[in-house]
PDB file of C-alpha atoms in Angstrom:
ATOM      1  CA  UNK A   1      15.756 -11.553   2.112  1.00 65.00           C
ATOM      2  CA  UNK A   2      15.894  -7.776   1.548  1.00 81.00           C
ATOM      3  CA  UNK A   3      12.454  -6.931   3.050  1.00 84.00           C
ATOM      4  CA  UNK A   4      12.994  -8.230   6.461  1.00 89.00           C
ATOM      5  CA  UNK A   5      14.752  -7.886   9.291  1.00 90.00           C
ATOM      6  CA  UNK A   6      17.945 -10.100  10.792  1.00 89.00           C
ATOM      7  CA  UNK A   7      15.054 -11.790  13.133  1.00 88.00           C
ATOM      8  CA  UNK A   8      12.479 -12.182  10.733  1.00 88.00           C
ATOM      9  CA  UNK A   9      14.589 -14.443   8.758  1.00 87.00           C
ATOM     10  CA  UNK A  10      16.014 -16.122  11.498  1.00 87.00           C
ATOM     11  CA  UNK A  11      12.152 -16.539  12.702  1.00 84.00           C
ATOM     12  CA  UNK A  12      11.150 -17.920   9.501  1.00 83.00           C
ATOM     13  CA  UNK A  13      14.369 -20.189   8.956  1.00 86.00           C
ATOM     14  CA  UNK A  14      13.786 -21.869  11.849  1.00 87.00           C
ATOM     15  CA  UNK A  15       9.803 -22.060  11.802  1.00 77.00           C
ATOM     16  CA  UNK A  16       8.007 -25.575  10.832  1.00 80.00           C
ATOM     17  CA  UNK A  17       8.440 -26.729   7.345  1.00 75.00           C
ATOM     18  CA  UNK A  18       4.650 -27.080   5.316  1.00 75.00           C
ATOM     19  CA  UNK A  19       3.352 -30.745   5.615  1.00 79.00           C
ATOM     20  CA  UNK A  20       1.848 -32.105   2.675  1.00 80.00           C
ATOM     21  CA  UNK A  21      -1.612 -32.456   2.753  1.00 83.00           C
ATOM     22  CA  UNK A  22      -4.223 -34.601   0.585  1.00 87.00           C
ATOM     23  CA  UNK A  23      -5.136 -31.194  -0.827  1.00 89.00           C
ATOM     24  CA  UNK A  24      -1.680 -31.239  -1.792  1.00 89.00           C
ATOM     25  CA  UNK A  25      -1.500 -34.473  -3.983  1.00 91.00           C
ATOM     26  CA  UNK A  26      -4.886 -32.681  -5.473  1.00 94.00           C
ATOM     27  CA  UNK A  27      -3.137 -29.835  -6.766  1.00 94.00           C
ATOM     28  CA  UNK A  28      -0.245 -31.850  -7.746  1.00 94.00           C
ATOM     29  CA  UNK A  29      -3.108 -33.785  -9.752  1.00 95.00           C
ATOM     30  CA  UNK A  30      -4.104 -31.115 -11.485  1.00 97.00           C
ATOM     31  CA  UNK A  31      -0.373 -29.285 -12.115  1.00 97.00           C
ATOM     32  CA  UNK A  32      -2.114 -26.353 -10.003  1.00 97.00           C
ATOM     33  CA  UNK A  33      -0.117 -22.822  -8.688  1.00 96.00           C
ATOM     34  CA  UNK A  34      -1.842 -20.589  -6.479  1.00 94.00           C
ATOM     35  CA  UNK A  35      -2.908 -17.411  -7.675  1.00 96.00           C
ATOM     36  CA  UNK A  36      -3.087 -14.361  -5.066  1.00 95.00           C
ATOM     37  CA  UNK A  37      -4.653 -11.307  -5.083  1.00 94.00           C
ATOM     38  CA  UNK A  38      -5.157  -8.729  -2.266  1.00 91.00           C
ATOM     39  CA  UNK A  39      -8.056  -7.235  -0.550  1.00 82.00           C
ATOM     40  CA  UNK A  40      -9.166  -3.954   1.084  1.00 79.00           C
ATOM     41  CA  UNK A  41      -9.046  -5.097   5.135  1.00 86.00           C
ATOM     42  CA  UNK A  42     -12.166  -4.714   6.747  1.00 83.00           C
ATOM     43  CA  UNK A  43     -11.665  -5.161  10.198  1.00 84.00           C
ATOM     44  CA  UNK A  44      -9.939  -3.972  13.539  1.00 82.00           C
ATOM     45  CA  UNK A  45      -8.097  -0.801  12.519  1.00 79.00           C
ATOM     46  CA  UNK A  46      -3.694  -1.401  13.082  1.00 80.00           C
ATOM     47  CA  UNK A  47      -2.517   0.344  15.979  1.00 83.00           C
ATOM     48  CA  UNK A  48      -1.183   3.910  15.343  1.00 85.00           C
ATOM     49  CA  UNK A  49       2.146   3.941  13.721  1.00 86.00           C
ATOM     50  CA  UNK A  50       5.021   5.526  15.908  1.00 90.00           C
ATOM     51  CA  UNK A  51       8.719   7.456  14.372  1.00 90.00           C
ATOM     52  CA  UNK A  52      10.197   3.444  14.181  1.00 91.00           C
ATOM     53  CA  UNK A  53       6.718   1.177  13.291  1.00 92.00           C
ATOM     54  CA  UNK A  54       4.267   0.888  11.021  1.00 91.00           C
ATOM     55  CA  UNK A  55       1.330  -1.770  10.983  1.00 91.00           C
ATOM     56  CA  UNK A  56      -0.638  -2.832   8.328  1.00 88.00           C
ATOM     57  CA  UNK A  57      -3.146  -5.426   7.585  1.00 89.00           C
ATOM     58  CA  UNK A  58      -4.410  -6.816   4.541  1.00 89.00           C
ATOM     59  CA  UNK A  59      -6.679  -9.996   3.529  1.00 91.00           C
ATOM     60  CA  UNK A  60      -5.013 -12.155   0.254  1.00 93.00           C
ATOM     61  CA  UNK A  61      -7.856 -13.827  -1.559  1.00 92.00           C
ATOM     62  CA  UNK A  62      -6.436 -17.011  -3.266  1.00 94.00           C
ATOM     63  CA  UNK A  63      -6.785 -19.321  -6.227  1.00 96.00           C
ATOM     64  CA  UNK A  64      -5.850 -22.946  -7.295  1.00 96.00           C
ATOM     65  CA  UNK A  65      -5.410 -23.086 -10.742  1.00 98.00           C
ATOM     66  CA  UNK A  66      -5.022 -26.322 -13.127  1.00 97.00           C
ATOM     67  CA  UNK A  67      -3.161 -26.491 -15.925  1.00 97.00           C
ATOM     68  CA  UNK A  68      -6.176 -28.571 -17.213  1.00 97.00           C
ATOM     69  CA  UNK A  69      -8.590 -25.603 -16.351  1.00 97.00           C
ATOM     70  CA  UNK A  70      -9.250 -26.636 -12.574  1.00 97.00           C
ATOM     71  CA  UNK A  71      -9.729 -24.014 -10.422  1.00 96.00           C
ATOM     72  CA  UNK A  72     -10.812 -24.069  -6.676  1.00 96.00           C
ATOM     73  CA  UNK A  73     -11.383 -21.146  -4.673  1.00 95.00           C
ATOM     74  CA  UNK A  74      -9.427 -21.243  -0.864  1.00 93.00           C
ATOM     75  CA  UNK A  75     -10.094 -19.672   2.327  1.00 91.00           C
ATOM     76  CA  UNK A  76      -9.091 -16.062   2.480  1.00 91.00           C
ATOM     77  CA  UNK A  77      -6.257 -14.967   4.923  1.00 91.00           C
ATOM     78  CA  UNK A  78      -5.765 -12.482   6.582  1.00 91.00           C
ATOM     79  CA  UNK A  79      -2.101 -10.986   7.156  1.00 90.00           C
ATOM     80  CA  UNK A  80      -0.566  -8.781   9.727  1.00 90.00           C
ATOM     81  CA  UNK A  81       2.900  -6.930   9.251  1.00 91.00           C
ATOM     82  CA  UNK A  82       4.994  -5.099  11.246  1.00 92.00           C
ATOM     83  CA  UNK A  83       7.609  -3.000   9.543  1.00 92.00           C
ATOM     84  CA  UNK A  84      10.626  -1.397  11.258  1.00 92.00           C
ATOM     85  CA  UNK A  85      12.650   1.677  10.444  1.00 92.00           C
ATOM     86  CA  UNK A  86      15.803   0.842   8.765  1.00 90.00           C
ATOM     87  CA  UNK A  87      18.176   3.746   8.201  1.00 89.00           C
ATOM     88  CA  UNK A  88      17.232   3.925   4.581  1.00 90.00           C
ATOM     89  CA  UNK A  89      13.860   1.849   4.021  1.00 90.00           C
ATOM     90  CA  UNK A  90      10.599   0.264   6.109  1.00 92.00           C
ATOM     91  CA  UNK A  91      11.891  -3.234   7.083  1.00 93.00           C
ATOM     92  CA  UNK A  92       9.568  -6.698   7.973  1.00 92.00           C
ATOM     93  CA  UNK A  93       9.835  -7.200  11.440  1.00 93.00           C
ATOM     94  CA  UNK A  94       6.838  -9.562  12.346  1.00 91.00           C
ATOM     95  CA  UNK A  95       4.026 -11.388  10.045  1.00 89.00           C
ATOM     96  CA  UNK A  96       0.968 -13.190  11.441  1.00 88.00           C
ATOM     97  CA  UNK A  97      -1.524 -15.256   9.363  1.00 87.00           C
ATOM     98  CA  UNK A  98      -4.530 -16.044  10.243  1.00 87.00           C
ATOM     99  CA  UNK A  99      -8.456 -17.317   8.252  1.00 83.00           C
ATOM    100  CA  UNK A 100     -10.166 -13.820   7.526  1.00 67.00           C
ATOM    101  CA  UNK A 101     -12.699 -13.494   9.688  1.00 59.00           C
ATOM    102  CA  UNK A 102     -16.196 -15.368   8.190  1.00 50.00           C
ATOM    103  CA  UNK A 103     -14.125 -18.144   6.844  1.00 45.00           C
ATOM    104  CA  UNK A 104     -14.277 -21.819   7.186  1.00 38.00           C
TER     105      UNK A 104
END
């Protein structure tokens, strides 16, 4: 992973594996892939960035698309980073999901 940092990946390698879900099987149904596309963030402003941070939040509006023409809108999310500096680039430190606000 070149984008994050040492703990990142070791945060994400040993995070919960996805369960499969019923909405699963229908996307599976349908031969879907997700298409993603992000959004200005309206919302609490980042906190100030410092010499060694940087924060930035952005929503990710999503799509389920069928190979048979299918498509289903989902939830929007909502996604909070936390970059490091790296000697020679920004660097991943933390990421938090969550529903954009207003959503189911």
């Amino acid at each position: 992973m070149r984008w994050g940092t040492p703990a990142l990946q070791q945060h994400l390698a040993a995070g919960p594996l996805p369960r499969a879900t019923p909405q699963w099987s229908e996307w599976a149904a349908h031969r879907a892939h997700i298409t993603a596309h992000t959004v200005p963030y309206i919302g609490e402003p980042p906190p100030i960035p410092d010499t060694q941070h940087q924060y930035v939040a952005l929503q990710i509006a999503r799509t389920a698309i069928g190979d048979d023409g299918w498509h289903q809108n989902l939830p929007e999310i909502t996604v909070y980073c936390t970059a490091s500096a790296a000697p020679d680039r920004w660097l991943v430190d933390q990421l938090q999901l969550t529903e954009a606000a207003g959503q189911p």
